[in-house]
Amino acid sequence: MYKEIINNISDDLSGKTIHLGIFSEPYLTYMLDGKKTIESRFSKKKMLPYKKITKDDIVVVKESGGNVVAYFTIKDVIFFDLDKTNINEIKDQYSEFLFVGEDFWDLKKDSKYATLIFIDKLTKVTPFHINKKGMNTWIILKED
């Protein structure tokens, strides 16, 4: 899967930690249109990408059930333990950048961990298919 992506995207990715993120609608379109400038991942357990990504890593963007459509550099990342930080603080401070509605927060209210990923230098690519199997919504493709 890694070689498929590298061959279809760019040499810009060499020497970087590369992640594959699966994105669903309507959030994918908001991100591609530049309205959503922070991606979030909330979970009940410590799972990727929590504490496994850093500034300047690359995220390859794959549409849920679809093609790879873009990639971006991580400008910054913040991790939250939601036993120590109230989810409403994240909502109040970052909602407009996450470009999510009230229904999103209702779905995430029982989460224990959160990762906020600040999007930088998003590059759209000619969509292409990769053979990704399984239900994981975040994969580390290559670590440096």
CSV table of N, CA and C in Angstrom, one decimal:
chain,number,residue,atom,x,y,z
A,1,MET,N,0.8,-1.2,0.0
A,1,MET,CA,0.0,0.0,0.0
A,1,MET,C,0.9,1.3,0.0
A,2,TYR,N,2.0,1.2,0.8
A,2,TYR,CA,2.8,2.4,0.8
A,2,TYR,C,3.4,2.8,-0.6
A,3,LYS,N,3.9,1.8,-1.3
A,3,LYS,CA,4.5,2.0,-2.6
A,3,LYS,C,3.4,2.6,-3.6
A,4,GLU,N,2.2,2.0,-3.5
A,4,GLU,CA,1.1,2.6,-4.3
A,4,GLU,C,0.9,4.1,-4.1
A,5,ILE,N,1.0,4.4,-2.9
A,5,ILE,CA,0.7,5.9,-2.5
A,5,ILE,C,1.9,6.7,-3.0
A,6,ILE,N,3.1,6.3,-2.6
A,6,ILE,CA,4.3,7.1,-3.0
A,6,ILE,C,4.4,7.2,-4.5
A,7,ASN,N,4.1,6.2,-5.2
A,7,ASN,CA,4.2,6.2,-6.7
A,7,ASN,C,3.2,7.2,-7.3
A,8,ASN,N,2.1,7.4,-6.6
A,8,ASN,CA,1.0,8.2,-7.1
A,8,ASN,C,1.0,9.6,-6.6
A,9,ILE,N,1.8,9.9,-5.6
A,9,ILE,CA,1.7,11.3,-5.0
A,9,ILE,C,2.9,12.1,-5.4
A,10,SER,N,4.0,11.9,-4.6
A,10,SER,CA,5.1,12.9,-4.8
A,10,SER,C,6.3,12.4,-4.1
A,11,ASP,N,7.4,12.9,-4.5
A,11,ASP,CA,8.7,12.7,-3.8
A,11,ASP,C,8.8,13.5,-2.6
A,12,ASP,N,7.9,14.5,-2.4
A,12,ASP,CA,7.9,15.3,-1.2
A,12,ASP,C,7.8,14.5,0.1
A,13,LEU,N,7.3,13.3,0.0
A,13,LEU,CA,7.1,12.4,1.2
A,13,LEU,C,8.3,11.7,1.7
A,14,SER,N,9.3,11.7,1.0
A,14,SER,CA,10.5,10.9,1.4
A,14,SER,C,11.1,11.6,2.7
A,15,GLY,N,11.5,10.7,3.6
A,15,GLY,CA,12.1,11.2,4.8
A,15,GLY,C,11.2,11.7,5.9
A,16,LYS,N,9.9,11.4,5.7
A,16,LYS,CA,8.9,11.8,6.7
A,16,LYS,C,8.1,10.6,7.2
A,17,THR,N,7.5,10.8,8.4
A,17,THR,CA,6.6,9.8,8.9
A,17,THR,C,5.3,10.0,8.1
A,18,ILE,N,4.7,9.0,7.5
A,18,ILE,CA,3.6,9.1,6.7
A,18,ILE,C,2.4,8.2,7.3
A,19,HIS,N,1.3,8.9,7.4
A,19,HIS,CA,0.1,8.3,7.9
A,19,HIS,C,-1.0,8.2,6.8
A,20,LEU,N,-1.9,7.2,6.9
A,20,LEU,CA,-3.0,7.2,6.1
A,20,LEU,C,-4.3,7.4,7.0
A,21,GLY,N,-5.0,8.4,6.7
A,21,GLY,CA,-6.2,8.7,7.4
A,21,GLY,C,-7.4,8.5,6.6
A,22,ILE,N,-8.5,7.9,7.1
A,22,ILE,CA,-9.7,7.7,6.4
A,22,ILE,C,-10.7,8.8,6.8
A,23,PHE,N,-11.3,9.4,5.9
A,23,PHE,CA,-12.1,10.6,6.2
A,23,PHE,C,-13.5,10.4,5.5
A,24,SER,N,-14.5,10.7,6.3
A,24,SER,CA,-15.9,10.6,5.8
A,24,SER,C,-16.5,11.9,5.5
A,25,GLU,N,-17.6,11.9,4.8
A,25,GLU,CA,-18.3,13.1,4.4
A,25,GLU,C,-19.3,13.4,5.6
A,26,PRO,N,-19.6,14.7,5.8
A,26,PRO,CA,-19.2,15.8,4.9
A,26,PRO,C,-17.9,16.4,5.3
A,27,TYR,N,-17.2,15.9,6.3
A,27,TYR,CA,-15.9,16.5,6.8
A,27,TYR,C,-14.8,16.5,5.8
A,28,LEU,N,-14.8,15.4,4.9
A,28,LEU,CA,-13.8,15.4,3.9
A,28,LEU,C,-13.9,16.6,2.9
A,29,THR,N,-15.1,16.9,2.5
A,29,THR,CA,-15.3,18.0,1.6
A,29,THR,C,-15.0,19.3,2.3
A,30,TYR,N,-15.4,19.5,3.6
A,30,TYR,CA,-15.0,20.7,4.3
A,30,TYR,C,-13.5,20.9,4.4
A,31,MET,N,-12.8,19.8,4.6
A,31,MET,CA,-11.3,19.9,4.6
A,31,MET,C,-10.8,20.3,3.3
A,32,LEU,N,-11.2,19.6,2.2
A,32,LEU,CA,-10.7,19.9,0.9
A,32,LEU,C,-11.1,21.3,0.4
A,33,ASP,N,-12.2,21.9,0.9
A,33,ASP,CA,-12.6,23.2,0.6
A,33,ASP,C,-11.9,24.3,1.4
A,34,GLY,N,-11.1,23.9,2.5
A,34,GLY,CA,-10.4,24.8,3.3
A,34,GLY,C,-11.2,25.3,4.5
A,35,LYS,N,-12.4,24.8,4.7
A,35,LYS,CA,-13.3,25.3,5.8
A,35,LYS,C,-12.9,24.6,7.1
A,36,LYS,N,-12.5,23.4,7.0
A,36,LYS,CA,-12.1,22.6,8.2
A,36,LYS,C,-10.5,22.6,8.2
A,37,THR,N,-10.0,23.3,9.2
A,37,THR,CA,-8.5,23.4,9.3
A,37,THR,C,-7.9,22.6,10.4
A,38,ILE,N,-8.7,21.9,11.2
A,38,ILE,CA,-8.3,21.0,12.2
A,38,ILE,C,-9.0,19.7,12.1
A,39,GLU,N,-8.3,18.6,12.0
A,39,GLU,CA,-9.0,17.3,12.0
A,39,GLU,C,-8.9,16.8,13.4
A,40,SER,N,-9.9,16.1,13.8
A,40,SER,CA,-10.0,15.5,15.2
A,40,SER,C,-10.2,14.0,15.1
A,41,ARG,N,-9.6,13.3,16.1
A,41,ARG,CA,-9.9,11.9,16.3
A,41,ARG,C,-10.2,11.7,17.8
A,42,PHE,N,-11.4,11.2,18.1
A,42,PHE,CA,-11.8,11.0,19.5
A,42,PHE,C,-11.9,9.5,19.7
A,43,SER,N,-11.6,9.0,20.8
A,43,SER,CA,-11.7,7.5,21.1
A,43,SER,C,-11.9,7.2,22.5
A,44,LYS,N,-12.4,6.0,22.8
A,44,LYS,CA,-12.6,5.6,24.2
A,44,LYS,C,-11.3,4.9,24.7
A,45,LYS,N,-10.4,4.4,23.8
A,45,LYS,CA,-9.2,3.8,24.1
A,45,LYS,C,-8.0,4.6,23.5
A,46,LYS,N,-6.8,4.4,23.9
A,46,LYS,CA,-5.6,5.0,23.3
A,46,LYS,C,-5.4,4.2,22.0
A,47,MET,N,-5.7,4.9,20.9
A,47,MET,CA,-5.5,4.3,19.6
A,47,MET,C,-5.0,5.3,18.6
A,48,LEU,N,-4.5,4.8,17.5
A,48,LEU,CA,-3.9,5.7,16.5
A,48,LEU,C,-5.0,6.8,16.1
A,49,PRO,N,-4.6,8.0,16.0
A,49,PRO,CA,-3.2,8.5,16.0
A,49,PRO,C,-2.7,9.1,17.3
A,50,TYR,N,-3.5,8.8,18.4
A,50,TYR,CA,-3.2,9.4,19.7
A,50,TYR,C,-1.7,9.1,20.1
A,51,LYS,N,-1.0,10.2,20.3
A,51,LYS,CA,0.5,10.1,20.8
A,51,LYS,C,1.4,9.5,19.8
A,52,LYS,N,0.9,9.3,18.5
A,52,LYS,CA,1.8,8.6,17.5
A,52,LYS,C,2.0,9.5,16.3
A,53,ILE,N,1.7,10.8,16.4
A,53,ILE,CA,1.9,11.7,15.3
A,53,ILE,C,2.6,13.0,15.8
A,54,THR,N,3.3,13.6,14.9
A,54,THR,CA,4.0,14.8,15.4
A,54,THR,C,3.9,15.9,14.3
A,55,LYS,N,4.3,17.1,14.6
A,55,LYS,CA,4.4,18.2,13.7
A,55,LYS,C,5.3,17.8,12.5
A,56,ASP,N,4.9,18.2,11.3
A,56,ASP,CA,5.6,17.9,10.1
A,56,ASP,C,5.4,16.5,9.5
A,57,ASP,N,4.7,15.6,10.2
A,57,ASP,CA,4.3,14.4,9.6
A,57,ASP,C,3.4,14.6,8.5
A,58,ILE,N,3.3,13.7,7.6
A,58,ILE,CA,2.4,13.8,6.4
A,58,ILE,C,1.2,12.8,6.7
A,59,VAL,N,0.0,13.3,6.3
A,59,VAL,CA,-1.2,12.5,6.4
A,59,VAL,C,-1.8,12.4,4.9
A,60,VAL,N,-1.9,11.2,4.5
A,60,VAL,CA,-2.5,10.9,3.2
A,60,VAL,C,-4.0,10.7,3.4
A,61,VAL,N,-4.8,11.4,2.6
A,61,VAL,CA,-6.2,11.5,2.8
A,61,VAL,C,-6.9,10.6,1.9
A,62,LYS,N,-7.6,9.6,2.5
A,62,LYS,CA,-8.4,8.6,1.7
A,62,LYS,C,-9.9,8.8,2.1
A,63,GLU,N,-10.7,8.9,1.1
A,63,GLU,CA,-12.2,8.9,1.4
A,63,GLU,C,-12.7,7.6,1.8
A,64,SER,N,-13.5,7.5,2.9
A,64,SER,CA,-14.1,6.3,3.4
A,64,SER,C,-14.8,5.6,2.2
A,65,GLY,N,-14.3,4.4,1.9
A,65,GLY,CA,-14.9,3.6,0.8
A,65,GLY,C,-14.5,4.1,-0.5
A,66,GLY,N,-13.5,5.0,-0.6
A,66,GLY,CA,-13.2,5.6,-1.9
A,66,GLY,C,-11.7,5.6,-2.1
A,67,ASN,N,-11.3,6.7,-2.8
A,67,ASN,CA,-9.9,6.9,-3.3
A,67,ASN,C,-9.1,7.8,-2.4
A,68,VAL,N,-7.8,7.7,-2.6
A,68,VAL,CA,-6.9,8.7,-2.0
A,68,VAL,C,-7.1,10.0,-2.8
A,69,VAL,N,-7.3,11.1,-2.1
A,69,VAL,CA,-7.7,12.4,-2.8
A,69,VAL,C,-6.7,13.5,-2.5
A,70,ALA,N,-5.9,13.4,-1.5
A,70,ALA,CA,-5.1,14.5,-1.1
A,70,ALA,C,-4.0,14.1,0.0
A,71,TYR,N,-3.2,15.0,0.4
A,71,TYR,CA,-2.3,14.8,1.5
A,71,TYR,C,-2.0,16.1,2.1
A,72,PHE,N,-1.6,16.1,3.4
A,72,PHE,CA,-1.3,17.4,4.0
A,72,PHE,C,-0.2,17.2,5.1
A,73,THR,N,0.5,18.3,5.4
A,73,THR,CA,1.5,18.3,6.4
A,73,THR,C,0.8,18.7,7.7
A,74,ILE,N,1.3,18.1,8.8
A,74,ILE,CA,0.7,18.5,10.1
A,74,ILE,C,1.5,19.7,10.6
A,75,LYS,N,0.7,20.8,10.8
A,75,LYS,CA,1.3,22.1,11.4
A,75,LYS,C,1.5,22.0,12.9
A,76,ASP,N,0.6,21.3,13.5
A,76,ASP,CA,0.7,21.2,15.0
A,76,ASP,C,-0.3,20.0,15.4
A,77,VAL,N,-0.1,19.5,16.6
A,77,VAL,CA,-1.0,18.5,17.1
A,77,VAL,C,-1.1,18.6,18.6
A,78,ILE,N,-2.3,18.4,19.1
A,78,ILE,CA,-2.5,18.5,20.5
A,78,ILE,C,-3.3,17.2,20.9
A,79,PHE,N,-2.8,16.6,22.0
A,79,PHE,CA,-3.4,15.4,22.6
A,79,PHE,C,-4.1,15.8,23.9
A,80,PHE,N,-5.3,15.2,24.1
A,80,PHE,CA,-6.1,15.4,25.3
A,80,PHE,C,-6.4,14.1,26.0
A,81,ASP,N,-6.2,14.1,27.3
A,81,ASP,CA,-6.8,13.0,28.1
A,81,ASP,C,-8.1,13.6,28.6
A,82,LEU,N,-9.3,13.1,28.2
A,82,LEU,CA,-10.5,13.7,28.6
A,82,LEU,C,-11.0,13.5,30.0
A,83,ASP,N,-10.2,12.7,30.8
A,83,ASP,CA,-10.4,12.7,32.2
A,83,ASP,C,-9.8,13.9,32.9
A,84,LYS,N,-8.9,14.6,32.2
A,84,LYS,CA,-8.2,15.7,32.7
A,84,LYS,C,-8.7,17.0,32.1
A,85,THR,N,-9.2,17.0,30.9
A,85,THR,CA,-9.7,18.1,30.1
A,85,THR,C,-11.2,17.9,29.8
A,86,ASN,N,-12.0,18.8,30.1
A,86,ASN,CA,-13.4,18.6,29.7
A,86,ASN,C,-13.6,18.8,28.2
A,87,ILE,N,-14.4,17.9,27.6
A,87,ILE,CA,-14.6,18.0,26.2
A,87,ILE,C,-15.2,19.3,25.8
A,88,ASN,N,-16.0,19.9,26.7
A,88,ASN,CA,-16.6,21.2,26.3
A,88,ASN,C,-15.6,22.3,26.2
A,89,GLU,N,-14.4,22.2,26.8
A,89,GLU,CA,-13.3,23.1,26.6
A,89,GLU,C,-12.8,23.0,25.1
A,90,ILE,N,-12.7,21.8,24.7
A,90,ILE,CA,-12.2,21.6,23.3
A,90,ILE,C,-13.3,22.2,22.3
A,91,LYS,N,-14.5,21.8,22.6
A,91,LYS,CA,-15.7,22.3,21.8
A,91,LYS,C,-15.7,23.8,21.7
A,92,ASP,N,-15.5,24.5,22.9
A,92,ASP,CA,-15.6,26.0,22.9
A,92,ASP,C,-14.4,26.6,22.1
A,93,GLN,N,-13.3,26.0,22.3
A,93,GLN,CA,-12.1,26.6,21.7
A,93,GLN,C,-11.8,26.3,20.2
A,94,TYR,N,-12.3,25.1,19.8
A,94,TYR,CA,-11.9,24.6,18.5
A,94,TYR,C,-13.0,24.3,17.5
A,95,SER,N,-14.2,24.4,17.9
A,95,SER,CA,-15.4,24.0,17.1
A,95,SER,C,-15.4,24.6,15.7
A,96,GLU,N,-15.1,25.9,15.6
A,96,GLU,CA,-15.2,26.6,14.3
A,96,GLU,C,-14.1,26.1,13.4
A,97,PHE,N,-13.0,25.6,13.9
A,97,PHE,CA,-11.9,25.1,13.1
A,97,PHE,C,-12.1,23.7,12.7
A,98,LEU,N,-12.8,22.9,13.5
A,98,LEU,CA,-13.2,21.5,13.3
A,98,LEU,C,-14.3,21.4,12.3
A,99,PHE,N,-15.1,22.5,12.2
A,99,PHE,CA,-16.3,22.6,11.3
A,99,PHE,C,-17.2,21.4,11.5
A,100,VAL,N,-17.6,21.3,12.8
A,100,VAL,CA,-18.6,20.2,13.2
A,100,VAL,C,-19.8,20.8,13.8
A,101,GLY,N,-20.9,20.1,13.8
A,101,GLY,CA,-22.1,20.6,14.5
A,101,GLY,C,-22.3,19.9,15.8
A,102,GLU,N,-23.4,20.3,16.4
A,102,GLU,CA,-23.8,19.8,17.8
A,102,GLU,C,-23.9,18.2,17.8
A,103,ASP,N,-24.4,17.7,16.7
A,103,ASP,CA,-24.5,16.2,16.6
A,103,ASP,C,-23.2,15.5,16.8
A,104,PHE,N,-22.1,16.1,16.3
A,104,PHE,CA,-20.8,15.6,16.4
A,104,PHE,C,-20.4,15.4,17.9
A,105,TRP,N,-20.6,16.5,18.7
A,105,TRP,CA,-20.3,16.5,20.1
A,105,TRP,C,-21.1,15.5,20.9
A,106,ASP,N,-22.3,15.3,20.5
A,106,ASP,CA,-23.2,14.3,21.1
A,106,ASP,C,-22.6,12.9,20.9
A,107,LEU,N,-22.1,12.6,19.7
A,107,LEU,CA,-21.5,11.3,19.4
A,107,LEU,C,-20.2,11.1,20.2
A,108,LYS,N,-19.4,12.2,20.4
A,108,LYS,CA,-18.1,12.1,21.1
A,108,LYS,C,-18.1,12.2,22.6
A,109,LYS,N,-19.2,12.5,23.2
A,109,LYS,CA,-19.3,12.8,24.6
A,109,LYS,C,-18.7,11.8,25.5
A,110,ASP,N,-18.7,10.5,25.1
A,110,ASP,CA,-18.2,9.4,26.0
A,110,ASP,C,-16.7,9.1,25.7
A,111,SER,N,-16.1,9.9,24.9
A,111,SER,CA,-14.7,9.6,24.5
A,111,SER,C,-13.8,9.9,25.7
A,112,LYS,N,-12.6,9.2,25.7
A,112,LYS,CA,-11.6,9.4,26.8
A,112,LYS,C,-10.4,10.1,26.3
A,113,TYR,N,-10.2,10.1,25.0
A,113,TYR,CA,-8.9,10.6,24.4
A,113,TYR,C,-9.3,11.4,23.2
A,114,ALA,N,-8.5,12.5,22.9
A,114,ALA,CA,-8.7,13.3,21.7
A,114,ALA,C,-7.4,13.7,21.1
A,115,THR,N,-7.4,13.7,19.8
A,115,THR,CA,-6.2,14.2,19.1
A,115,THR,C,-6.7,15.3,18.1
A,116,LEU,N,-6.1,16.5,18.2
A,116,LEU,CA,-6.4,17.6,17.3
A,116,LEU,C,-5.2,17.7,16.4
A,117,ILE,N,-5.5,17.7,15.1
A,117,ILE,CA,-4.4,17.7,14.1
A,117,ILE,C,-4.6,19.0,13.2
A,118,PHE,N,-3.7,19.9,13.3
A,118,PHE,CA,-3.8,21.2,12.6
A,118,PHE,C,-3.2,21.0,11.2
A,119,ILE,N,-4.1,21.2,10.2
A,119,ILE,CA,-3.8,20.9,8.8
A,119,ILE,C,-3.0,22.1,8.2
A,120,ASP,N,-1.9,21.7,7.5
A,120,ASP,CA,-1.1,22.7,6.8
A,120,ASP,C,-0.7,22.1,5.4
A,121,LYS,N,-0.7,23.0,4.4
A,121,LYS,CA,-0.2,22.6,3.1
A,121,LYS,C,-1.0,21.4,2.5
A,122,LEU,N,-2.3,21.5,2.5
A,122,LEU,CA,-3.1,20.4,1.9
A,122,LEU,C,-2.9,20.5,0.4
A,123,THR,N,-2.6,19.3,-0.2
A,123,THR,CA,-2.4,19.2,-1.6
A,123,THR,C,-3.4,18.2,-2.2
A,124,LYS,N,-4.3,18.6,-3.1
A,124,LYS,CA,-5.2,17.7,-3.7
A,124,LYS,C,-4.4,16.9,-4.8
A,125,VAL,N,-4.8,15.6,-5.0
A,125,VAL,CA,-4.1,14.8,-6.0
A,125,VAL,C,-5.2,14.2,-6.9
A,126,THR,N,-4.8,13.8,-8.1
A,126,THR,CA,-5.7,13.1,-9.0
A,126,THR,C,-6.1,11.8,-8.2
A,127,PRO,N,-7.4,11.6,-7.9
A,127,PRO,CA,-7.8,10.5,-7.1
A,127,PRO,C,-7.3,9.1,-7.7
A,128,PHE,N,-6.9,8.3,-6.8
A,128,PHE,CA,-6.4,6.9,-7.2
A,128,PHE,C,-6.8,5.9,-6.1
A,129,HIS,N,-6.9,4.7,-6.5
A,129,HIS,CA,-7.4,3.6,-5.6
A,129,HIS,C,-6.2,2.9,-5.0
A,130,ILE,N,-6.3,2.5,-3.7
A,130,ILE,CA,-5.3,1.7,-3.1
A,130,ILE,C,-6.1,0.5,-2.5
A,131,ASN,N,-5.4,-0.6,-2.3
A,131,ASN,CA,-6.0,-1.8,-1.7
A,131,ASN,C,-5.8,-1.7,-0.1
A,132,LYS,N,-6.8,-1.1,0.5
A,132,LYS,CA,-6.8,-1.0,2.0
A,132,LYS,C,-7.9,-1.9,2.5
A,133,LYS,N,-7.5,-2.8,3.4
A,133,LYS,CA,-8.4,-3.8,3.9
A,133,LYS,C,-8.6,-3.5,5.4
A,134,GLY,N,-9.7,-3.8,6.0
A,134,GLY,CA,-9.9,-3.7,7.4
A,134,GLY,C,-10.6,-2.4,7.8
A,135,MET,N,-10.9,-2.3,9.1
A,135,MET,CA,-11.8,-1.2,9.6
A,135,MET,C,-11.0,-0.1,10.2
A,136,ASN,N,-9.7,-0.2,10.2
A,136,ASN,CA,-8.9,0.9,10.8
A,136,ASN,C,-9.0,2.2,10.1
A,137,THR,N,-9.2,3.3,10.8
A,137,THR,CA,-9.4,4.6,10.2
A,137,THR,C,-8.1,5.4,10.2
A,138,TRP,N,-7.1,4.8,10.8
A,138,TRP,CA,-5.8,5.5,10.8
A,138,TRP,C,-4.7,4.4,10.8
A,139,ILE,N,-3.7,4.6,9.9
A,139,ILE,CA,-2.6,3.6,9.8
A,139,ILE,C,-1.3,4.4,9.6
A,140,ILE,N,-0.3,3.9,10.3
A,140,ILE,CA,1.1,4.5,10.0
A,140,ILE,C,1.7,3.7,8.9
A,141,LEU,N,1.9,4.4,7.8
A,141,LEU,CA,2.5,3.7,6.6
A,141,LEU,C,4.0,3.6,6.6
A,142,LYS,N,4.6,4.6,7.2
A,142,LYS,CA,6.1,4.6,7.2
A,142,LYS,C,6.5,5.5,8.3
A,143,GLU,N,7.4,5.0,9.2
A,143,GLU,CA,7.9,5.8,10.3
A,143,GLU,C,9.4,6.2,10.0
A,144,ASP,N,9.8,7.4,10.3
A,144,ASP,CA,11.2,7.8,10.2
A,144,ASP,C,11.8,7.9,11.5
